[in-house]
Coordinates of C-alpha atoms (C1' of nucleotides) in Angstrom, one line a residue:
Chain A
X1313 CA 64.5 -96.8 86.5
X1314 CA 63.4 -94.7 83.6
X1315 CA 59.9 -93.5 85.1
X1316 CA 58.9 -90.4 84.6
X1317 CA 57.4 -88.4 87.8
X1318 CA 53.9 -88.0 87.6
X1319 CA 54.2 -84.4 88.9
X1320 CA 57.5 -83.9 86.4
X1321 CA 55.3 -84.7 83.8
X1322 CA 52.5 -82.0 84.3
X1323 CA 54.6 -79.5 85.0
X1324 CA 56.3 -80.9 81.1
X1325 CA 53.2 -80.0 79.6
X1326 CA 51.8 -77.6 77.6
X1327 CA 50.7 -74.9 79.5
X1328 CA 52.0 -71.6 78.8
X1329 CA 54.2 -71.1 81.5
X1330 CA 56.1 -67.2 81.7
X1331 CA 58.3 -68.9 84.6
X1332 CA 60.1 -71.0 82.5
X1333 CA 63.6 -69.7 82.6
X1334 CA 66.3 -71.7 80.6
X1335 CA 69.9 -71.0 79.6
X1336 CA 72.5 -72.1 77.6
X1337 CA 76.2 -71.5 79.1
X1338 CA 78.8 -72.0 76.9
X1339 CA 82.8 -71.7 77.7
X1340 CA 84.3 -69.3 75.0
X1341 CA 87.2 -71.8 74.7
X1342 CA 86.5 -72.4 70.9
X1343 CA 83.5 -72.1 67.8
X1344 CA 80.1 -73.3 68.7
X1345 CA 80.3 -77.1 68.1
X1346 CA 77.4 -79.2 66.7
X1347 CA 76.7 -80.4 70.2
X1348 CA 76.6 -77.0 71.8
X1349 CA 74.5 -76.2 69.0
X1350 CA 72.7 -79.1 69.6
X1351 CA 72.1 -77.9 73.7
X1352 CA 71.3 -74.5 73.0
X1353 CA 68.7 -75.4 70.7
X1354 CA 66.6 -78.0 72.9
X1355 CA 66.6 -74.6 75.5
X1356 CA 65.5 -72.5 73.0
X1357 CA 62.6 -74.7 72.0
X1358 CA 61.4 -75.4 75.2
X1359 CA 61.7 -71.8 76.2
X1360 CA 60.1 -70.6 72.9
X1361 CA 57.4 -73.5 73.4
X1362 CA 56.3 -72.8 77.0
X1363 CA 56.7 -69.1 76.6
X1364 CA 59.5 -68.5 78.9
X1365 CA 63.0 -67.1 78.4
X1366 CA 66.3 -68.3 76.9
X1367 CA 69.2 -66.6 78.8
X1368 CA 72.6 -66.9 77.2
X1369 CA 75.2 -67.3 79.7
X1370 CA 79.3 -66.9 79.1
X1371 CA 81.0 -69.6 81.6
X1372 CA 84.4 -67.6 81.0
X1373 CA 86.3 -69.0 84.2
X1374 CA 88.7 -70.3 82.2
X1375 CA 91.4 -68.0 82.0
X1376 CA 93.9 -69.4 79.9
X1377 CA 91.4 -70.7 77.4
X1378 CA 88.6 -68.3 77.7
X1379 CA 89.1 -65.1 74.7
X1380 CA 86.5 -62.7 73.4
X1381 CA 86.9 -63.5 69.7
X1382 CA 85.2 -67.1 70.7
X1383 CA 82.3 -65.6 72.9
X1384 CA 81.4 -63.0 69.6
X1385 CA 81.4 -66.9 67.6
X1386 CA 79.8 -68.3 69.3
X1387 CA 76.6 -65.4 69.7
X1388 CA 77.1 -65.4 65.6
X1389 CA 77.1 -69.1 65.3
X1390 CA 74.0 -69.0 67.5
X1391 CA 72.2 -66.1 65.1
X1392 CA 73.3 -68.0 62.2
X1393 CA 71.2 -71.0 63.4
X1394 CA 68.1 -68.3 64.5
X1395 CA 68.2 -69.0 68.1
X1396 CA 68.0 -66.0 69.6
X1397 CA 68.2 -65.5 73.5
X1398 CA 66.1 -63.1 75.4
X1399 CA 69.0 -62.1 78.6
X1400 CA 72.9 -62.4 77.9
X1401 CA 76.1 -60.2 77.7
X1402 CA 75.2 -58.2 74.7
X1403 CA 71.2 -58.1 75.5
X1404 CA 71.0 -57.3 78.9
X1405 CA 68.8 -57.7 81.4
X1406 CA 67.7 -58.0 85.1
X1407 CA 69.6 -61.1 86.4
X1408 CA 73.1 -60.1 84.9
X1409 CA 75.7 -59.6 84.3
X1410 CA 75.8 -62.8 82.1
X1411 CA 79.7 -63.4 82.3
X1412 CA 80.6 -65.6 85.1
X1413 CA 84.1 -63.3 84.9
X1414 CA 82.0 -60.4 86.3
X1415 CA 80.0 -62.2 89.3
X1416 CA 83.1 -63.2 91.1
X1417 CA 81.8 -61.7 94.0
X1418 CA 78.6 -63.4 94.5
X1419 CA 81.4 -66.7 94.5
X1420 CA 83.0 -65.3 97.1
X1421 CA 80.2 -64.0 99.0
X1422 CA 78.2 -67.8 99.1
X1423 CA 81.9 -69.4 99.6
X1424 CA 82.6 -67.0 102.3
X1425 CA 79.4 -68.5 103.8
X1426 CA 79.8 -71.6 103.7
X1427 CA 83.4 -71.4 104.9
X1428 CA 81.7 -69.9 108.6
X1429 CA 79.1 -72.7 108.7
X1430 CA 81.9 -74.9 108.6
X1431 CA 80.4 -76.3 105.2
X1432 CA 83.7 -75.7 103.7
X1433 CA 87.3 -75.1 104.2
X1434 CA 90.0 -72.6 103.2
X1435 CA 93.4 -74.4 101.7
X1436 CA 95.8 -72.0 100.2
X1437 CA 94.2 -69.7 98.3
X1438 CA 91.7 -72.0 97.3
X1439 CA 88.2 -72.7 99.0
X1440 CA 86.8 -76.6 99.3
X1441 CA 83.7 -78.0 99.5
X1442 CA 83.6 -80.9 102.5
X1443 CA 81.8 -82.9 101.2
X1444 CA 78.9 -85.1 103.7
X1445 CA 79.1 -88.9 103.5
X1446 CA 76.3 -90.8 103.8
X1447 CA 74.0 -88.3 102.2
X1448 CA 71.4 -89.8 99.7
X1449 CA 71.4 -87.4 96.6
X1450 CA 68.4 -87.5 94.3
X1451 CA 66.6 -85.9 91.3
X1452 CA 64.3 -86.3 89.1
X1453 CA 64.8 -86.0 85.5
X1454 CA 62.4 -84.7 82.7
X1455 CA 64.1 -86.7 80.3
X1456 CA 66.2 -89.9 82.4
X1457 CA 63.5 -90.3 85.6
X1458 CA 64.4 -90.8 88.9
X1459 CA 68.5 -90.6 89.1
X1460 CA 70.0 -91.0 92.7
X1461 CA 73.6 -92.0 94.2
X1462 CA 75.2 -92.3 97.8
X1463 CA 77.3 -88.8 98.7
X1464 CA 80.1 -91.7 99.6
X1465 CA 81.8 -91.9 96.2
X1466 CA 82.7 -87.9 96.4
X1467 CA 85.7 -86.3 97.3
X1468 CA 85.7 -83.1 98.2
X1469 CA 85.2 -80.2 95.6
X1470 CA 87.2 -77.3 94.6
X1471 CA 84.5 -74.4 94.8
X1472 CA 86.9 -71.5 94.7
X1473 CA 90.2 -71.9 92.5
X1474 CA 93.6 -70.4 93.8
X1475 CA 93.6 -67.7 91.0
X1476 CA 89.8 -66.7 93.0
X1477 CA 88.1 -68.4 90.2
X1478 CA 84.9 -70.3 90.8
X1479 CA 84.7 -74.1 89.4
X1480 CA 81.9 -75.2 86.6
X1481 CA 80.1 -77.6 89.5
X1482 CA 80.0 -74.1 92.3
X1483 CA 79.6 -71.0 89.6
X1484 CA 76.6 -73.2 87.8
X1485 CA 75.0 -73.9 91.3
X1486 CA 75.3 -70.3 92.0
X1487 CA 74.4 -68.9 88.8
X1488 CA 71.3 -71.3 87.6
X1489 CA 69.6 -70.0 91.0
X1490 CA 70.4 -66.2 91.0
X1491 CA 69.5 -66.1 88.2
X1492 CA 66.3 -68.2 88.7
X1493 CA 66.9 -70.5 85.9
X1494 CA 63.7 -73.2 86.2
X1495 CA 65.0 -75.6 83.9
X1496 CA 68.5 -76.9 83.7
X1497 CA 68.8 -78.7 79.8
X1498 CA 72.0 -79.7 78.9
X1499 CA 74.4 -82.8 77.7
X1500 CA 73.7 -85.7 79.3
X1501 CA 77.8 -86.0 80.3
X1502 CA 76.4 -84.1 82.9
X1503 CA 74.3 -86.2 84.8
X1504 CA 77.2 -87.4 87.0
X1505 CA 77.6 -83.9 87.4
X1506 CA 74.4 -83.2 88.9
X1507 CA 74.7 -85.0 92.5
X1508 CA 77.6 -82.4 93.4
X1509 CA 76.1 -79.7 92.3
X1510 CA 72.6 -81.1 94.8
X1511 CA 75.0 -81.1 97.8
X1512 CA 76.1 -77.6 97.2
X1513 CA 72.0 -76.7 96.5
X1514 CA 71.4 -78.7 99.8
X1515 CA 74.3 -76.8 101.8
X1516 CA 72.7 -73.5 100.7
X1517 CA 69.9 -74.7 101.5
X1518 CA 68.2 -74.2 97.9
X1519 CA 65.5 -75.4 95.7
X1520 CA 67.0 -78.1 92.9
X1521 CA 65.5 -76.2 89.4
X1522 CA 64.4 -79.2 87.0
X1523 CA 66.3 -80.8 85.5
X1524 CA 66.5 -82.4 81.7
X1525 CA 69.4 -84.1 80.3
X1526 CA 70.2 -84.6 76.9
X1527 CA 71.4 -87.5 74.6
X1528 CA 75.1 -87.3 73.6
X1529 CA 75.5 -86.9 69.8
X1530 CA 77.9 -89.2 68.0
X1531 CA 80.4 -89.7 65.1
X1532 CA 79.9 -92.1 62.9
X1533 CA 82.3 -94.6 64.8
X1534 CA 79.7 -94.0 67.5
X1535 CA 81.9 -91.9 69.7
X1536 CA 81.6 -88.5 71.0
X1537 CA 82.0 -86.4 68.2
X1538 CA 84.9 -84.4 68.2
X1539 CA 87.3 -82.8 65.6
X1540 CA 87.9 -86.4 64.3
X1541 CA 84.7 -86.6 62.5
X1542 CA 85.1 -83.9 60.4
X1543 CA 83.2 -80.7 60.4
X1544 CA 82.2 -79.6 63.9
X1545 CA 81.8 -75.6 63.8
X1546 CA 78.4 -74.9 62.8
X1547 CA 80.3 -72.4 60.7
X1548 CA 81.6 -75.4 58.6
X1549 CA 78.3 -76.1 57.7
X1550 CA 77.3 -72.7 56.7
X1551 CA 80.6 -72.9 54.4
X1552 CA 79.5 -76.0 53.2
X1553 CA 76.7 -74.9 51.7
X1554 CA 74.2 -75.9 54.4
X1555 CA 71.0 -73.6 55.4
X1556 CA 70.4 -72.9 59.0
X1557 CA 66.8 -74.1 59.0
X1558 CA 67.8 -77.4 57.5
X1559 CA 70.7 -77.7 60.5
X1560 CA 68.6 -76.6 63.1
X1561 CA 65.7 -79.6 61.8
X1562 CA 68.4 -82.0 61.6
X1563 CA 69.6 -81.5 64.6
X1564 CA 66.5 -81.1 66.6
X1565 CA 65.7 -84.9 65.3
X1566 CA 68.7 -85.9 67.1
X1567 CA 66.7 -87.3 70.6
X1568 CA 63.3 -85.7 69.5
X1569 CA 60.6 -86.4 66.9
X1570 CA 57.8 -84.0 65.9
X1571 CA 55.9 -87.5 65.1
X1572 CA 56.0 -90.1 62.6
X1573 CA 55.1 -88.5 59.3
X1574 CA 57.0 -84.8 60.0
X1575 CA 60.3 -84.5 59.6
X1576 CA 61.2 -81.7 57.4
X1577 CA 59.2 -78.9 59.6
X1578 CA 60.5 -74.9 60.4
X1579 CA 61.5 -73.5 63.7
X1580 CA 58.0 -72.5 64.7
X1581 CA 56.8 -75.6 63.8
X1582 CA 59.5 -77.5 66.0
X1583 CA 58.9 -74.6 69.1
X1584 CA 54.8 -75.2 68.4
X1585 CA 55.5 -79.1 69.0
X1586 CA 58.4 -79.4 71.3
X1587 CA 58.4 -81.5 74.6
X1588 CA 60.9 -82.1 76.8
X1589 CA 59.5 -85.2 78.2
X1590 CA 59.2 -86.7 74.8
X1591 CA 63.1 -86.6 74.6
X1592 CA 64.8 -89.6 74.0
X1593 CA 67.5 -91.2 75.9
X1594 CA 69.8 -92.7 73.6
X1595 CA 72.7 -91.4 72.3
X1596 CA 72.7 -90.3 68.7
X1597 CA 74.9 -90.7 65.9
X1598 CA 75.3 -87.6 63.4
X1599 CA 74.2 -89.3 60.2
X1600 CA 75.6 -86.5 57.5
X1601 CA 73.2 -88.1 54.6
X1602 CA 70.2 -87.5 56.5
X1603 CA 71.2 -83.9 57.4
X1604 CA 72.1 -83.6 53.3
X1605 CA 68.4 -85.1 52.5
X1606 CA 66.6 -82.7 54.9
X1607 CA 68.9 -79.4 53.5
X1608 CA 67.7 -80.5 50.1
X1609 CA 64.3 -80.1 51.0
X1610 CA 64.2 -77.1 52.8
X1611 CA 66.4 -75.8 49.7
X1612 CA 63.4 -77.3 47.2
X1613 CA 61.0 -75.4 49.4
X1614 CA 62.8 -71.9 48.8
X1615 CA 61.7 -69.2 46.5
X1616 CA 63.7 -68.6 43.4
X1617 CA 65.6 -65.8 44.9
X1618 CA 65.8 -66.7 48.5
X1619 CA 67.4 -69.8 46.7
X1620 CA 69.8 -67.1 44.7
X1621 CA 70.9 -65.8 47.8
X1622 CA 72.3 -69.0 48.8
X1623 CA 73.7 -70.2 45.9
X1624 CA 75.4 -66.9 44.5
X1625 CA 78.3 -67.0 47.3
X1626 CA 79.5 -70.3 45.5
X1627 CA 79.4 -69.4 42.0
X1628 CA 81.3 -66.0 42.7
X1629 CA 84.1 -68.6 45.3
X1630 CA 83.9 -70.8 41.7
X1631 CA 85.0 -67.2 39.8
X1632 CA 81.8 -67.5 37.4
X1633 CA 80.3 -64.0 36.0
X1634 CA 77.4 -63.4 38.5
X1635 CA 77.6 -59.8 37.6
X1636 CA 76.7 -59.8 33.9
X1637 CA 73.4 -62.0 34.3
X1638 CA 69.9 -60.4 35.7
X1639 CA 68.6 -61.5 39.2
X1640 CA 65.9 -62.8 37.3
X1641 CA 68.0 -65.1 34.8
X1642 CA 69.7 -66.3 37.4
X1643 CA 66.4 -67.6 39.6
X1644 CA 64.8 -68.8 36.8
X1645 CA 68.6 -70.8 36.2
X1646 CA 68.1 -72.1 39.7
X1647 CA 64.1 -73.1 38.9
X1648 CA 65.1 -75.3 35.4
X1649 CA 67.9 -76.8 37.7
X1650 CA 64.6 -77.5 40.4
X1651 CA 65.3 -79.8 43.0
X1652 CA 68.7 -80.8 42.1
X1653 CA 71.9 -80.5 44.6
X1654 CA 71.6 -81.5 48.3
X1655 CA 73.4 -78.1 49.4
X1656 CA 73.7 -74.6 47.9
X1657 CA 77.4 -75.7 46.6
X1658 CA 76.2 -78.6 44.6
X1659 CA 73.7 -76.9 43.2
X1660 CA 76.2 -74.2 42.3
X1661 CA 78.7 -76.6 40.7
X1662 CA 75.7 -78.2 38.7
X1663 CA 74.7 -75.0 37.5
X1664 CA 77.7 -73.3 36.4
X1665 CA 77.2 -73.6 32.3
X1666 CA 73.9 -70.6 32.7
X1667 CA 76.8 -68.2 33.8
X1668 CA 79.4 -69.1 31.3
X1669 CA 80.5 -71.2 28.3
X1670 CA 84.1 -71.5 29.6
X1671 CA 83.6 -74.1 31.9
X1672 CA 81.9 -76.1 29.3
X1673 CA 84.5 -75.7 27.2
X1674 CA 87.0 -76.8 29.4
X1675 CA 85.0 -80.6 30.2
X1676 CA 84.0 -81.6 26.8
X1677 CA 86.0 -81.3 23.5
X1678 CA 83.1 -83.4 21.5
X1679 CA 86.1 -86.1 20.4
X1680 CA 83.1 -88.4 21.4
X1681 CA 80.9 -87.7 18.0
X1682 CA 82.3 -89.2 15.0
X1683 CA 82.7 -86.7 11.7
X1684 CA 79.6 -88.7 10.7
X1685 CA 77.2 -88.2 13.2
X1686 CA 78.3 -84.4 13.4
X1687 CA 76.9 -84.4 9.5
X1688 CA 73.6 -85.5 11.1
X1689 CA 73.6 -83.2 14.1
X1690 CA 74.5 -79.9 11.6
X1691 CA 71.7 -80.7 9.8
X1692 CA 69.2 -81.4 12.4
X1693 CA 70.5 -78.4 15.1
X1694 CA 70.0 -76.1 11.6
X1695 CA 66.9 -76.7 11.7
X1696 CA 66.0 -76.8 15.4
X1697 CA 67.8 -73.5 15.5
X1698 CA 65.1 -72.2 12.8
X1699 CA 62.0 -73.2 14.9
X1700 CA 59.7 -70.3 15.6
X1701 CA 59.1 -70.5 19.0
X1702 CA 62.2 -70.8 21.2
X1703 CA 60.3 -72.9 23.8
X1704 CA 61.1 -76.2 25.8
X1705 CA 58.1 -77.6 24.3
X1706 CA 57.7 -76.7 21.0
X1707 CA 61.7 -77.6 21.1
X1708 CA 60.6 -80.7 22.1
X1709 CA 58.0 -81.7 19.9
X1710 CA 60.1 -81.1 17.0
X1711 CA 62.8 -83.0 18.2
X1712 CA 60.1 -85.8 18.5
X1713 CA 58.9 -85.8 15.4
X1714 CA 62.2 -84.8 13.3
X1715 CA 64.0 -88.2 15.1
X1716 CA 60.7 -90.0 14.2
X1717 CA 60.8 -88.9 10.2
X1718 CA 64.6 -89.7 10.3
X1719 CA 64.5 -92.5 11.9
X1720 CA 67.0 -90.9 14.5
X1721 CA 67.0 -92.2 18.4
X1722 CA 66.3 -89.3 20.4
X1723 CA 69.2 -89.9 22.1
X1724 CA 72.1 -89.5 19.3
X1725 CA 70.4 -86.0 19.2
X1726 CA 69.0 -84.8 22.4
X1727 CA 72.6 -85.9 24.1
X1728 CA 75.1 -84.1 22.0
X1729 CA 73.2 -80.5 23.0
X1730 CA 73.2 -81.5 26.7
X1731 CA 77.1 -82.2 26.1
X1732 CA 77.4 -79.3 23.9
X1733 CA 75.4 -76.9 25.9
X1734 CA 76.0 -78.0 29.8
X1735 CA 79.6 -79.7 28.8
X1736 CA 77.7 -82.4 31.4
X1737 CA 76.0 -85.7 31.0
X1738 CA 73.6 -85.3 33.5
X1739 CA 71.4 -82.3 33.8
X1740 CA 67.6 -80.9 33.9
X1741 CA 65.5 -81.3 31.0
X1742 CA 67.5 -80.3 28.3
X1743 CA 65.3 -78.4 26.1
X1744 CA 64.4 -76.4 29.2
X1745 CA 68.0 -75.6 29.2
X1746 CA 67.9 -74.6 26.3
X1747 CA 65.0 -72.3 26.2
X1748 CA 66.8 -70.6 29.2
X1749 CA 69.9 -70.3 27.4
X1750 CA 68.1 -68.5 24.8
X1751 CA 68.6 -69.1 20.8
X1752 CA 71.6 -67.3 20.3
X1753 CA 73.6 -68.8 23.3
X1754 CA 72.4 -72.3 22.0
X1755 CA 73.5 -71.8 18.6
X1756 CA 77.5 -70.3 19.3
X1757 CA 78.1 -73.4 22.0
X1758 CA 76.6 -75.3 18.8
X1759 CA 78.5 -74.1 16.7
X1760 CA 81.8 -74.2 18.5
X1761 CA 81.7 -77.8 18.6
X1762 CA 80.9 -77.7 15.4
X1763 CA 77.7 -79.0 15.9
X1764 CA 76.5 -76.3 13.1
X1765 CA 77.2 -74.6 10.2
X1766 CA 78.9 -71.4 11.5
Chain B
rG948 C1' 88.7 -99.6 89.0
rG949 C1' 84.3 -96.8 91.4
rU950 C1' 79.6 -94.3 90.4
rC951 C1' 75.9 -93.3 86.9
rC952 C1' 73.4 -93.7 82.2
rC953 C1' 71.8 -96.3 77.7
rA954 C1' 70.2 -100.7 74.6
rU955 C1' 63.9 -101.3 68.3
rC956 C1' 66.2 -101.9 60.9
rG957 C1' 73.3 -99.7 58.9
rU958 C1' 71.4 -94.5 60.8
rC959 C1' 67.5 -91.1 63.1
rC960 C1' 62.8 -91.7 65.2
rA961 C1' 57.4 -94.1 66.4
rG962 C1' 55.9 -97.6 69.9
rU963 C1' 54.4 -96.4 77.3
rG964 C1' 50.9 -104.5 78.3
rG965 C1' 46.6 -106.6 73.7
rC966 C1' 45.5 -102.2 67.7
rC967 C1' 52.9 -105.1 66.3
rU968 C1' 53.0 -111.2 61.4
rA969 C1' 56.8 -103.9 64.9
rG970 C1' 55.4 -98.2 61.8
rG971 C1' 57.9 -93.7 59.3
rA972 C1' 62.3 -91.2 57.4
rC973 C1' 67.5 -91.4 55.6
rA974 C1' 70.7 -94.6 53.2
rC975 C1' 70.8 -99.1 50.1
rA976 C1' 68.7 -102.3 46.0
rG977 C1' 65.3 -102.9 42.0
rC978 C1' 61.5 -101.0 38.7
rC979 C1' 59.1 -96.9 36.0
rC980 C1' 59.3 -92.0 33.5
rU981 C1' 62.8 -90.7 29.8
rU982 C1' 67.1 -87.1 26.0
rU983 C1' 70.5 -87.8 31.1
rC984 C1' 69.7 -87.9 36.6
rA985 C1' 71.7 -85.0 40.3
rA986 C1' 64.6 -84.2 39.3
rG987 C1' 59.9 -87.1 39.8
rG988 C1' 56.9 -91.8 40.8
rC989 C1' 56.6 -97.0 42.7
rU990 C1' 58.3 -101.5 45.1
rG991 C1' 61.7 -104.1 48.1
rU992 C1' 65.7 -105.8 51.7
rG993 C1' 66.3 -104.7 56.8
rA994 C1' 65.6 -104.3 63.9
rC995 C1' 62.8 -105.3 69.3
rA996 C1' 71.2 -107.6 72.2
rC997 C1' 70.7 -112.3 75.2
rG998 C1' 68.6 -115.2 79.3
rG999 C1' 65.2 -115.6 83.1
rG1000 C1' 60.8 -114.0 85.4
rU1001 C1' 55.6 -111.2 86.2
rU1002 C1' 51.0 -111.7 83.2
rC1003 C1' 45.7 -114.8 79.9
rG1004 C1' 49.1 -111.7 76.9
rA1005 C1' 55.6 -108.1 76.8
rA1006 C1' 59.4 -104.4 72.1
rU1007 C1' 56.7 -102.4 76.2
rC1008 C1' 57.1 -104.1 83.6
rC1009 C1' 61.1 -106.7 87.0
rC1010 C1' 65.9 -109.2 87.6
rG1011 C1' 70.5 -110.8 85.6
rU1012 C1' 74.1 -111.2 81.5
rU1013 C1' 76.5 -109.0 77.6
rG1014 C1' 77.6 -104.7 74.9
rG1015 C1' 78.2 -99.3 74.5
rG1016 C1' 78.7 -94.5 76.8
rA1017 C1' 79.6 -90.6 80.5
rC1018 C1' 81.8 -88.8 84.8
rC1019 C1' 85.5 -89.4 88.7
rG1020 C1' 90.6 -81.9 87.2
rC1021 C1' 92.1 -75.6 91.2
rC1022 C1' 88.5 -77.8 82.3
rA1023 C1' 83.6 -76.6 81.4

RNA sequence: GGUCCCAUCGUCCAGUGGCCUAGGACACAGCCCUUUCAAGGCUGUGACACGGGUUCGAAUCCCGUUGGGACCGCCA
C-alpha cells in the first residue's frame, strides 16, 4: 500500500525544477501554531530545494473567525522562523490576489459552471456539489503511495455557502490550479480530504497537482497537539527564549532526517538536503527536550554578540543594569558562561551576578561559613586579592599551591568565592569569573561577606 | 458506525530482502575531569506490536489480528 510510484519518484528528485509551485494557506482564525509552522516549512524546503516558488495563501472564508490582526501574525510568525514566500497578499504577484476573500468571483464563475452541466445544484442561496457514485477516486502520494476510495461513501458537498462563500474542499480546488500550484504539501488530516477535492478536479475536468501529505505532530500524550500541551504559538517559543534556527531544525526533524549523523544543521543546509519522498509517515510526537538540546547548540554555535542579542531581552524583563556594562563585557560574560543554558532565558538567569551584586546578595547570606573558616578565607582571599596578575590562571595556580602549603582542600576555598561572587553553587570556572569580574568587583562582594578585611 | 492512514528503543530518526547478534540523536543511568555543573569527555540500559504466509534468507514483501490516528460541517 505504501509504494511509491516510480514516475512520482523522479519527478521527487533532485533536479532543479522552476515549475515547482508550492503554497502554504493558512485560515487567519488564530497565531501560527507549531503545526502550521510545521506545514509551511516542509513547502518552503521543498520549494527552496527544487528551485521553485513558495506562495503564501490567506484561506479567509471564514467570516466570523477570519480578522486581519491574525493574517499580519501569522506573516510575522512566519519571518520570525525565516521562511519567506515568494507570491502572497503583501508581496504580490501574477496569480493573485492571495486572499480567497477577493477571488469570490472566480467561485462563482466555476460554480456557475458546473451548475449548467448539471454537475451541481442550486439550494437556497447555497450551491452543491452532486456528488457521482460509483466513481473510483485515486492519487498518488509523494509521501503515503498509492491512496484510492469508492465515490460511494460521499455525500454531496457544499461548494458555495449561503453567505456566497466558497468551502475549504471547492476554493482549494479552485485556487491550487489557478494558481498553478504543482505540489499540494500539507497535514496529513487531509488525506481524506483529497478524494473530494479529485471529483471536483475530475468535474472540471482538471489535472490532479501532486500531492504530499504530511505526518501529524503530537503532544506528549500522543494526541494532536492542541492548546492542552502547552505552548503552541511559535511566538511562545520566541518568548521562551528559543531561536528560530533551532525551531525551524527541530521541527523539520519531525517526519524528515537530513541522515544519521546530522541533526543540528541551518536552513540552507536543510533546503540543500530536503526530499519529499524521504518523508516519513508516522505521526510525531513534539519531544520539548530534544527541541531544548538542539536550541542549546545552535546557541553554543553563536558569536559572542549575536548570542548578546538574544540574551539581553531577558536580563532587562529580569530588571538587571544592561545599560551600565560595555557590549563587550557583556559578550565576553556570555563566553566565561560558554555553553551553559538550553535557551537564551536560562542562560540569562545563570548569568545575572556579571550585571549586578544585588541579586547575589539577595540568595546567599554566607550563614553557611563558620566564624572559623571565615579567619581562614580573610586570610587567604588577602592574599589572592594581592596577586599580580588578575588572570584565571595565574588565579588558579595560586590557589593550588596556597591550599597545598596550608594544607587547605581546594574546595573550602574555591567554593566560598563562587557563593560569594555568583551567590550560586553552580557556575563556570570560577577563577574565570573572577578575572571577568575584575579585582575590584571581587574584592567588595568579598568583603561584604566578610570574606575580607575591609 | 463508515472510509482512509499509521505501526523500529520512553521520544525523534536510519534501515527499501542478505552488510542487522538493528545504527544515530534526545532523554535516562553510571564513570571521568574537577573548585561546582548548568560546561567538557567516556560507557551503558533500551525497540523491529502479535500471528500467519512468500523466500535459501524478512524489521524490510503479502494476508490477518491488535493497537493508535484522521476525516465524515454552509470550519479550514
Amino acid at each position: 500500500m505504501h509504494k511509491k510510484i516510480q514516475h512520482i519518484q523522479r519527478q521527487g528528485g533532485t533536479n532543479m525544477n522552476d515549475s515547482v509551485r508550492v503554497r502554504f494557506a493558512p485560515s487567519p482564525t488564530g497565531a501560527l501554531h507549531i503545526g502550521g509552522g510545521h506545514t509551511a516549512l516542509f513547502n518552503w524546503l521543498w520549494a527552496r530545494h527544487t528551485g521553485g516558488r513558495f506562495i503564501l495563501r490567506i484561506e479567509d472564508t471564514d467570516r466570523e473567525r477570519s480578522t486581519k490582526e491574525y493574517e499580519e501574525t501569522i506573516m510575522s510568525g512566519m519571518r520570525w522562523l525565516g521562511l519567506d514566500w515568494d507570491e502572497g497578499p503583501d508581496a504580490g504577484g501574477d496569480h493573485g490576489p492571495y486572499r480567497q476573500s477577493e477571488r469570490l468571483h472566480l467561485y462563482h464563475e466555476y460554480a456557475d459552471r458546473l451548475v449548467e452541466e448539471g454537475k451541481a445544484y442550486r439550494e437556497g442561496e447555497a450551491v452543491i456539489f452532486r456528488t457521482p457514485q460509483g466513481v473510483r477516486l485515486a492519487f498518488d502520494d509523494m509521501v503515503y503511495g498509492h491512496i484510492e476510495m469508492m465515490s460511494d461513501t460521499l455525500k454531496d458537498t457544499v461548494l458555495l455557502k449561503s453567505d456566497g462563500m466558497p468551502t475549504y474542499n471547492y476554493a482549494v480546488v479552485i485556487d491550487d490550479h489557478t494558481m498553478g500550484i504543482s505540489h499540494v504539501i500539507r497535514g496529513e488530516d487531509h488525506i481524506s480530504n483529497t478524494p473530494k477535492q479529485l471529483l471536483v478536479y475530475d468535474a472540471l475536468g482538471w489535472e490532479y497537482p501532486v500531492f504530499a501529505h504530511l505526518p501529524m505532530i503530537l503532544g506528549k500524550d500522543k494526541k494532536k497537539l492542541s492548546k492542552r500541551h502547552g505552548a503552541t504559538s511559535v511566538y511562545e517559543y520566541r518568548d521562551m527564549g528559543y531561536m528560530p534556527d533551532a525551531v525551524f531544525n527541530f521541527l523539520a526533524l519531525l517526519g524528515w532526517s537530513a541522515g544519521e549523523n546530522n541533526e543540528i544543521f541551518s536552513r540552507d543546509e536543510a533546503a540543500e538536503l530536503f526530499e519529499l519522498t524521504r518523508v516519513t509517515r508516522r505521526a510525531a510526537v513534539f519531544d520539548m527536550e530534544k527541541l531544548n538540546f538542539i536550541n542549546q547548540e545552535h546557541l553554543k554555535r553563536l558569536d559572542p554578540y549575536t548570542r548578546l542579542d538574544l540574551v539581553e531581552p531577558f536580563w532587562r524583563e529580569m530588571g538587571l543594569p544592561v545599560d551600565s556594562h560595555s557590549r563587550e563585557y557583556l559578550a565576553q560574560s556570555l563566553v566565561v558562561l560558554a555553553g551553559r543554558g538550553q535557551t537564551a532565558k536560562e542562560a540569562a538567569g545563570y548569568s545575572d551576578y556579571f550585571l549586578t551584586f544585588e541579586t547575589v546578595k539577595g540568595r546567599y547570606d554566607a550563614s553557611d561559613v563558620s566564624e572559623e573558616h571565615k579567619e581562614l578565607l580573610r586570610r587567604f582571599y588577602g592574599e589572592l586579592l594581592a596577586v599580580p596578575e588578575w588572570k584565571a590562571s595565574v588565579l588558579e595556580d595560586f590557589t593550588r599551591e596556597w591550599s597545598a602549603r596550608e594544607s587547605v582542600k581546594m574546595k573550602d576555598i574555591a567554593m566560598p568565592l563562587r557563593m560569594g561572587i555568583t551567590g550560586m553553587k553552580v557556575s563556570p570556572g570560577i577563577f574565570e569569573v573572577a578575572e571577568h569580574l575584575g579585582r575590584e568587583e571581587t574584592r567588595k562582594r568579598l568583603a561584604f561577606f566578610g570574606f575580607v578585611n575591609a
